[in-house]
Coordinates of C-alpha atoms and ligand atoms in Angstrom, one line a residue:
M147 CA -29.2 -65.5 18.1
A148 CA -28.4 -67.2 14.8
S149 CA -29.8 -70.7 14.3
P150 CA -27.0 -73.3 14.6
L151 CA -28.5 -74.8 11.4
G152 CA -28.1 -73.1 8.1
G153 CA -31.2 -72.0 6.2
I154 CA -31.2 -75.0 3.8
E155 CA -31.0 -77.5 6.6
M156 CA -33.8 -75.8 8.4
F157 CA -35.9 -75.9 5.3
N158 CA -35.1 -79.6 4.8
I159 CA -36.0 -80.5 8.4
K160 CA -39.3 -78.6 8.1
T161 CA -40.1 -80.2 4.8
A162 CA -39.3 -83.7 6.1
A163 CA -41.5 -83.1 9.1
V164 CA -44.4 -82.0 6.9
A165 CA -43.9 -84.9 4.6
A166 CA -43.8 -87.3 7.6
A167 CA -47.0 -85.9 9.0
A168 CA -48.7 -86.3 5.7
L169 CA -47.4 -89.8 5.3
V170 CA -48.7 -90.8 8.8
A171 CA -52.1 -89.2 8.1
S172 CA -52.5 -90.8 4.7
A173 CA -51.5 -94.3 5.9
G174 CA -54.9 -94.9 7.4
V175 CA -57.9 -93.7 9.1
A176 CA -57.1 -91.2 11.9
G177 CA -58.3 -92.4 15.2
A178 CA -57.3 -93.5 18.7
E179 CA -55.9 -97.0 18.7
K180 CA -55.0 -99.2 21.6
I181 CA -51.4 -100.2 21.1
E182 CA -50.3 -103.2 23.1
V183 CA -46.6 -102.7 23.7
T184 CA -44.4 -105.6 24.8
H185 CA -41.0 -105.0 26.4
W186 CA -38.9 -106.3 29.3
W187 CA -38.4 -103.0 31.1
T188 CA -39.7 -103.9 34.6
S189 CA -36.9 -102.6 37.0
G190 CA -37.3 -99.2 38.7
G191 CA -35.1 -97.4 36.3
E192 CA -36.6 -99.1 33.3
A193 CA -40.1 -98.4 34.4
A194 CA -39.3 -94.7 34.7
A195 CA -37.8 -94.7 31.2
V196 CA -40.7 -96.7 29.5
G197 CA -43.1 -94.2 31.2
V198 CA -41.6 -91.5 28.9
F199 CA -42.7 -93.5 25.8
A200 CA -46.1 -94.4 27.3
D201 CA -46.8 -90.7 28.1
A202 CA -45.8 -89.6 24.6
V203 CA -48.0 -92.3 23.0
N204 CA -51.0 -91.4 25.2
A205 CA -50.5 -87.7 24.6
S206 CA -50.7 -88.4 20.9
G207 CA -54.3 -89.7 21.4
H208 CA -53.5 -93.4 21.1
E209 CA -53.5 -95.6 24.2
W210 CA -50.4 -97.4 25.4
V211 CA -51.5 -100.9 26.6
D212 CA -48.6 -102.1 28.7
G213 CA -47.4 -105.6 28.0
A214 CA -44.3 -105.8 30.2
I215 CA -42.7 -109.3 30.6
A216 CA -40.0 -109.4 33.2
G217 CA -36.5 -110.5 32.1
G218 CA -35.1 -110.3 28.6
G219 CA -34.4 -114.0 28.6
N220 CA -38.1 -114.8 29.3
A221 CA -39.6 -112.0 27.2
R222 CA -37.8 -112.5 23.9
P223 CA -39.0 -116.0 23.1
V224 CA -42.6 -115.0 24.1
I225 CA -42.6 -111.9 21.9
L226 CA -41.1 -113.7 18.9
S227 CA -43.4 -116.7 19.2
R228 CA -46.5 -114.5 19.5
I229 CA -45.6 -112.7 16.3
A230 CA -44.7 -115.9 14.5
G231 CA -47.9 -117.6 15.7
G232 CA -50.2 -114.9 14.3
D233 CA -51.0 -113.1 17.6
P234 CA -49.1 -109.8 17.1
M235 CA -48.9 -107.0 19.6
G236 CA -49.0 -103.4 18.3
A237 CA -45.3 -102.7 19.0
T238 CA -42.5 -104.4 20.7
Q239 CA -39.1 -103.7 22.1
L240 CA -36.3 -106.1 21.1
N241 CA -32.5 -105.7 21.1
T242 CA -31.1 -103.9 18.1
G243 CA -29.6 -106.7 16.1
R244 CA -30.6 -110.0 14.8
D245 CA -33.3 -111.0 17.3
A246 CA -36.2 -110.6 14.8
E247 CA -34.4 -111.4 11.5
D248 CA -36.5 -114.5 10.7
L249 CA -39.7 -112.6 11.3
V250 CA -38.6 -109.7 9.1
Q251 CA -37.7 -112.1 6.4
A252 CA -41.1 -113.8 6.7
G253 CA -42.7 -110.4 6.0
L254 CA -44.3 -110.1 9.4
M255 CA -43.1 -106.6 10.3
T256 CA -44.6 -103.3 9.2
D257 CA -42.3 -101.6 6.7
L258 CA -41.1 -98.2 8.1
T259 CA -39.0 -97.1 5.1
D260 CA -41.3 -94.3 3.8
L261 CA -41.5 -92.8 7.2
A262 CA -37.7 -93.2 7.8
E263 CA -37.0 -91.5 4.5
A264 CA -39.5 -88.7 5.1
E265 CA -38.0 -88.0 8.5
G266 CA -34.4 -88.4 7.3
W267 CA -33.5 -91.1 9.9
A268 CA -30.4 -92.1 8.0
D269 CA -29.1 -88.5 8.5
F270 CA -29.4 -88.4 12.2
I271 CA -29.3 -92.0 13.6
R272 CA -25.8 -92.7 14.8
P273 CA -23.8 -94.9 14.7
S274 CA -25.2 -95.8 11.2
K275 CA -24.8 -99.5 12.0
L276 CA -27.9 -99.2 14.3
L277 CA -30.1 -98.5 11.3
D278 CA -28.3 -101.2 9.3
S279 CA -29.5 -103.7 11.9
C280 CA -33.1 -102.6 11.1
T281 CA -32.6 -102.9 7.3
Y282 CA -33.3 -105.9 5.2
E283 CA -33.1 -105.8 1.4
G284 CA -32.9 -102.0 1.5
R285 CA -36.1 -101.6 3.6
I286 CA -36.4 -100.5 7.2
Y287 CA -38.3 -102.7 9.7
C288 CA -37.4 -101.3 13.1
V289 CA -36.5 -98.1 14.8
P290 CA -33.5 -98.0 17.2
V291 CA -34.4 -96.0 20.3
N292 CA -31.1 -95.9 22.2
I293 CA -27.5 -97.1 22.4
H294 CA -26.8 -99.5 25.2
S295 CA -23.4 -101.1 25.9
F296 CA -22.5 -104.0 28.2
Q297 CA -19.0 -102.7 28.5
W298 CA -19.2 -101.1 32.0
M299 CA -18.4 -101.8 35.6
W300 CA -20.4 -99.9 38.4
L301 CA -18.7 -99.4 41.7
N302 CA -19.9 -98.2 45.1
R303 CA -17.3 -95.7 46.4
G304 CA -18.5 -96.1 50.0
A305 CA -17.9 -99.8 50.0
Y306 CA -14.3 -99.3 49.1
A307 CA -13.9 -96.6 51.8
T308 CA -15.4 -99.0 54.4
A309 CA -12.8 -101.7 53.3
G310 CA -10.0 -99.1 53.5
V311 CA -8.9 -99.4 49.9
A312 CA -8.9 -97.0 47.0
V313 CA -11.8 -97.3 44.5
P314 CA -10.3 -99.4 41.7
T315 CA -9.7 -97.7 38.3
N316 CA -9.2 -100.9 36.3
W317 CA -9.7 -104.7 36.5
S318 CA -6.3 -105.5 38.1
E319 CA -6.9 -103.0 40.9
F320 CA -10.4 -104.5 41.3
E321 CA -9.0 -108.0 41.7
A322 CA -6.3 -106.8 44.1
A323 CA -8.9 -105.0 46.3
A324 CA -11.3 -108.0 46.4
P325 CA -9.8 -109.6 49.6
A326 CA -10.1 -106.3 51.5
L327 CA -13.8 -106.1 50.7
R328 CA -14.3 -109.7 51.7
D329 CA -12.6 -109.0 55.1
A330 CA -15.0 -106.1 55.5
G331 CA -18.0 -108.4 54.9
I332 CA -18.7 -106.9 51.5
T333 CA -19.2 -109.1 48.4
P334 CA -16.6 -108.0 45.9
L335 CA -18.7 -108.7 42.7
A336 CA -22.5 -108.6 42.5
V337 CA -23.7 -111.0 39.9
G338 CA -27.0 -112.4 38.9
G339 CA -26.9 -115.9 37.6
E340 CA -29.1 -115.6 34.6
A341 CA -27.3 -116.9 31.5
W342 CA -27.3 -113.6 29.6
Q343 CA -25.7 -111.9 32.6
I344 CA -22.7 -114.3 32.7
S345 CA -22.4 -114.3 28.9
G346 CA -22.5 -110.5 28.8
M347 CA -19.7 -110.4 31.5
S348 CA -17.6 -112.7 29.3
G349 CA -17.9 -110.1 26.4
V350 CA -16.6 -107.4 28.7
F351 CA -13.6 -109.6 29.7
Q352 CA -13.0 -110.3 26.0
V353 CA -12.3 -106.6 25.4
A354 CA -10.5 -105.8 28.6
L355 CA -8.3 -108.8 28.8
G356 CA -8.0 -109.9 25.2
G357 CA -8.1 -106.5 23.5
L358 CA -10.2 -105.0 20.7
D359 CA -8.6 -107.3 18.1
L360 CA -9.7 -110.4 19.9
Y361 CA -13.2 -109.0 20.3
R362 CA -13.4 -108.1 16.6
A363 CA -11.9 -111.4 15.4
I364 CA -14.6 -113.3 17.2
N365 CA -17.6 -111.0 16.9
V366 CA -17.0 -109.7 13.4
D367 CA -14.8 -112.3 11.7
K368 CA -16.1 -115.3 13.7
S369 CA -12.6 -116.7 13.7
P370 CA -12.2 -120.2 15.4
E371 CA -8.5 -119.5 15.7
A372 CA -9.1 -116.4 17.8
A373 CA -11.6 -118.4 19.8
A374 CA -8.9 -121.0 20.5
S375 CA -6.2 -118.4 21.3
A376 CA -4.3 -117.8 24.5
D377 CA -6.0 -114.4 24.8
M378 CA -9.4 -116.1 24.9
T379 CA -8.1 -118.5 27.5
K380 CA -7.6 -115.4 29.7
V381 CA -11.3 -114.7 29.4
F382 CA -12.2 -118.2 30.7
E383 CA -9.7 -117.8 33.5
A384 CA -11.2 -114.4 34.5
I385 CA -14.7 -115.9 34.6
A386 CA -13.4 -118.7 36.8
A387 CA -11.7 -116.1 39.0
A388 CA -15.0 -114.1 39.2
R389 CA -16.7 -117.1 40.8
S390 CA -14.7 -116.6 44.0
M391 CA -15.8 -112.9 44.2
V392 CA -19.5 -113.5 44.3
D393 CA -21.9 -114.5 47.1
D394 CA -23.8 -117.7 47.4
G395 CA -27.2 -116.2 46.5
Y396 CA -26.3 -115.3 43.0
V397 CA -28.1 -118.1 41.2
G398 CA -31.3 -116.8 39.5
R399 CA -30.8 -113.3 40.8
A400 CA -32.2 -110.6 38.5
W401 CA -29.7 -108.1 37.2
N402 CA -31.3 -105.2 39.1
D403 CA -31.2 -107.0 42.4
A404 CA -27.4 -107.3 41.8
T405 CA -27.3 -103.6 41.1
A406 CA -29.2 -103.0 44.3
M407 CA -26.4 -104.8 46.2
V408 CA -24.0 -102.2 44.8
I409 CA -26.3 -99.3 45.5
T410 CA -26.7 -100.4 49.1
G411 CA -23.0 -101.2 49.6
K412 CA -23.5 -104.9 50.1
A413 CA -21.3 -105.4 47.1
G414 CA -18.4 -103.4 45.7
A415 CA -19.2 -103.6 42.0
Q416 CA -21.1 -105.1 39.2
I417 CA -20.2 -105.7 35.6
M418 CA -23.4 -104.8 33.7
G419 CA -24.7 -102.8 30.8
D420 CA -25.4 -99.1 31.2
W421 CA -29.1 -99.7 31.9
A422 CA -27.8 -100.2 35.5
Q423 CA -27.6 -96.4 35.6
G424 CA -31.3 -96.1 35.7
E425 CA -31.3 -97.9 39.1
F426 CA -28.7 -95.5 40.6
G427 CA -30.9 -92.7 39.3
V428 CA -34.1 -94.0 40.9
A429 CA -32.1 -94.5 44.2
G430 CA -31.1 -90.8 44.0
Q431 CA -27.4 -91.5 43.6
T432 CA -25.1 -89.5 41.5
A433 CA -22.3 -90.6 39.2
G434 CA -18.9 -89.5 40.5
D435 CA -20.4 -89.0 44.0
E436 CA -21.9 -92.3 45.5
Y437 CA -20.8 -94.4 42.5
D438 CA -18.2 -94.6 39.8
C439 CA -18.3 -96.2 36.4
L440 CA -15.5 -97.8 34.4
P441 CA -16.1 -98.3 30.7
G442 CA -14.1 -101.2 29.3
L443 CA -13.2 -102.1 32.9
G444 CA -10.9 -99.1 32.9
V445 CA -8.6 -100.9 30.4
Y446 CA -10.1 -99.9 27.0
P447 CA -12.6 -97.2 26.8
V448 CA -15.1 -98.9 24.4
L449 CA -18.8 -99.3 23.8
D450 CA -20.5 -102.2 22.2
T451 CA -23.3 -100.3 20.5
G452 CA -26.3 -102.5 20.7
G453 CA -29.4 -101.3 22.5
D454 CA -33.1 -101.4 21.9
A455 CA -35.2 -101.2 18.8
F456 CA -38.9 -101.1 18.4
Y457 CA -40.6 -103.4 15.8
F458 CA -44.2 -103.0 14.7
P459 CA -45.6 -106.4 13.7
K460 CA -48.1 -106.3 10.8
P461 CA -51.6 -106.0 12.3
T462 CA -54.0 -108.8 11.6
K463 CA -57.1 -106.7 12.5
N464 CA -58.1 -103.1 11.8
A465 CA -54.9 -103.0 9.6
D466 CA -55.1 -99.5 8.1
A467 CA -55.8 -97.6 11.3
M468 CA -53.3 -99.7 13.3
T469 CA -50.6 -99.3 10.7
A470 CA -51.1 -95.5 10.8
A471 CA -50.9 -95.6 14.6
Q472 CA -47.7 -97.7 14.4
L473 CA -46.1 -95.1 12.2
E474 CA -47.1 -92.3 14.5
M475 CA -45.6 -94.1 17.4
A476 CA -42.3 -94.8 15.5
S477 CA -42.1 -91.2 14.7
L478 CA -42.6 -90.2 18.3
L479 CA -39.9 -92.6 19.6
V480 CA -37.1 -90.9 17.6
S481 CA -38.4 -87.3 18.2
K482 CA -36.0 -85.0 19.9
Q483 CA -37.6 -84.4 23.3
V484 CA -38.7 -88.0 23.7
Q485 CA -35.1 -89.1 23.0
V486 CA -33.7 -86.7 25.6
D487 CA -36.2 -87.7 28.4
F488 CA -36.2 -91.4 27.7
N489 CA -32.4 -91.8 27.5
L490 CA -31.7 -89.7 30.6
A491 CA -34.0 -92.0 32.6
K492 CA -32.7 -95.2 30.9
G493 CA -29.0 -94.5 31.2
S494 CA -28.5 -95.1 27.5
L495 CA -27.2 -92.8 24.9
P496 CA -29.6 -91.3 22.4
I497 CA -29.6 -92.4 18.8
R498 CA -29.4 -88.8 17.6
G499 CA -26.5 -86.3 18.2
D500 CA -28.6 -83.2 17.5
I501 CA -30.2 -82.9 20.9
D502 CA -29.4 -81.1 24.1
L503 CA -27.7 -83.5 26.5
S504 CA -26.3 -81.0 29.0
A505 CA -28.3 -82.9 31.7
A506 CA -26.3 -86.1 31.1
N507 CA -24.4 -87.3 34.1
D508 CA -20.6 -88.1 34.3
C509 CA -21.0 -91.6 33.1
M510 CA -23.2 -90.7 30.2
Q511 CA -20.7 -88.0 29.3
K512 CA -18.0 -90.6 29.3
G513 CA -20.1 -92.8 26.9
L514 CA -20.8 -89.8 24.6
A515 CA -17.0 -89.1 24.4
I516 CA -16.2 -92.7 23.6
L517 CA -18.8 -92.6 20.8
E518 CA -16.9 -89.8 19.1
N519 CA -14.2 -92.3 18.1
P520 CA -15.4 -95.0 15.7
D521 CA -12.3 -97.1 16.6
N522 CA -13.9 -97.5 20.1
V523 CA -17.3 -98.6 18.9
L524 CA -17.9 -102.4 18.7
P525 CA -20.9 -104.4 17.5
S526 CA -22.9 -106.0 20.3
S527 CA -23.3 -109.7 20.4
E528 CA -27.0 -109.3 19.4
Q529 CA -25.8 -107.6 16.2
A530 CA -23.0 -110.1 15.6
F531 CA -24.8 -113.5 16.2
T532 CA -28.2 -115.1 15.5
G533 CA -30.4 -115.7 18.5
D534 CA -29.6 -119.4 18.2
T535 CA -25.8 -118.8 18.4
Q536 CA -26.3 -116.4 21.3
G537 CA -28.3 -119.1 23.1
Q538 CA -25.4 -121.6 22.7
F539 CA -22.9 -119.0 24.1
E540 CA -25.2 -118.3 27.0
D541 CA -25.6 -122.0 27.9
L542 CA -21.8 -122.5 27.8
W543 CA -21.0 -119.5 30.0
V544 CA -23.6 -120.1 32.6
S545 CA -22.7 -123.8 32.9
F546 CA -19.0 -122.9 33.2
F547 CA -19.6 -120.3 35.8
N548 CA -21.9 -122.5 37.9
D549 CA -19.8 -125.7 37.7
P550 CA -16.2 -125.3 38.7
S551 CA -15.6 -129.0 37.7
I552 CA -15.7 -127.9 34.0
S553 CA -12.1 -127.1 33.0
V554 CA -11.0 -124.0 31.2
E555 CA -9.7 -126.3 28.5
D556 CA -13.0 -128.1 27.9
A557 CA -15.1 -124.9 28.1
Q558 CA -12.8 -123.2 25.6
A559 CA -13.0 -126.2 23.2
R560 CA -16.8 -126.0 23.2
Y561 CA -16.5 -122.2 22.6
V562 CA -14.4 -122.9 19.5
E563 CA -17.1 -125.2 18.2
I564 CA -19.8 -122.6 18.6
V565 CA -17.7 -119.9 16.9
A566 CA -16.8 -122.3 14.1
S567 CA -20.5 -123.0 13.3
A568 CA -21.8 -119.5 14.0
D569 CA -23.3 -117.6 11.1
Ligands
LIG655 C1 -31.9 -104.1 27.1 C2 -32.0 -103.0 28.1 C3 -32.5 -103.6 29.4 C4 -31.7 -104.7 29.8 C5 -32.1 -105.3 31.2 C6 -31.2 -105.3 27.6 O1 -31.3 -106.4 26.7 O2 -31.2 -103.7 25.9 O3 -32.8 -102.0 27.6 O4 -32.6 -102.5 30.3 O5 -31.7 -105.7 28.9 O6 -33.4 -105.6 31.3

């Protein structure tokens, strides 16, 4: 059978692979290094996915020393302060976006540019904005490993059958079905009360109820007028309405415990990023069978294309050998089979389109189809805002959700202030 690639492309790929191997070998003394890797992938689905990376690193002769820290909200500050404080790990997961921009600017991250050029990352990483998030003054300091989007709702089909109503296909149907679920003793909406979860949910309402223009005006243009608009008021009202759909135990609940409520039929649905899919996978459930997924709450089929990227802090000891090991690891993370295996377990979309995804489930196929149309691809909040601004949004959303005495008007006024001062 003829190769799908022309002869010239094949030649370029082989040449790039040889150049990359030479680069990795010349970067330092070959040897087995212990690479401490920090990340916040501790749920069942996440652990299965991170195991793919660990196996690949161990098979390369280096040793993956696992440094998992549960919960992104806890892990991120620990990771950033360790690097800033001169106690770097060998590699770390962070969100693709602005999480580490201060550390990159301070010169604390290993420069991956030569490897990226030798392997042609810019030719295959899609959407190209992912690599932009890793680039500072023309140099590349991280490697995106997946595309994750928060813009999803996950629904248990059986819960709706028990309640005697059809599985909702959009947000209005979801709201209309909520009383029937309540009557059947099922919590309509599974929520975890961590600040990032409530804030992420608000971003989903921003698209579904306010439209793509509202989302772009706030997340791209940082427009205080859009933040003050009547469309944005609808988002605050939806968050207030969501309060009445949750159970009493939501405060402090981890996201995967909320997903487990959907998996077991204790709840009808959860608004959560597509990492939730990993949990359904580990529970042996199949998209389109036990559960359904609604991108953009069934209103707008969009993805906000953030996700995860790996950074390699500059080593303070054994620098040549560790840097060589870091480059080898970066190369492995974007390699074809690792990308397929990791993303199938993680529920995320691969950062490369030139791999075989025939094993992707219905929901991943929906995601891949959405990705084809650039109009449906939005920046994630991690790409749009600094960590500081995101923290301010999170504080606002979680206080508003927890405290019904805060009026929509007051909460929106604070939101406008944050957007007006965001950089
Ligand atoms: C990460 C995902 C992770 C999720 C929940 C997100 O910030 O991008 O990879 O699964 O947090 O832990």
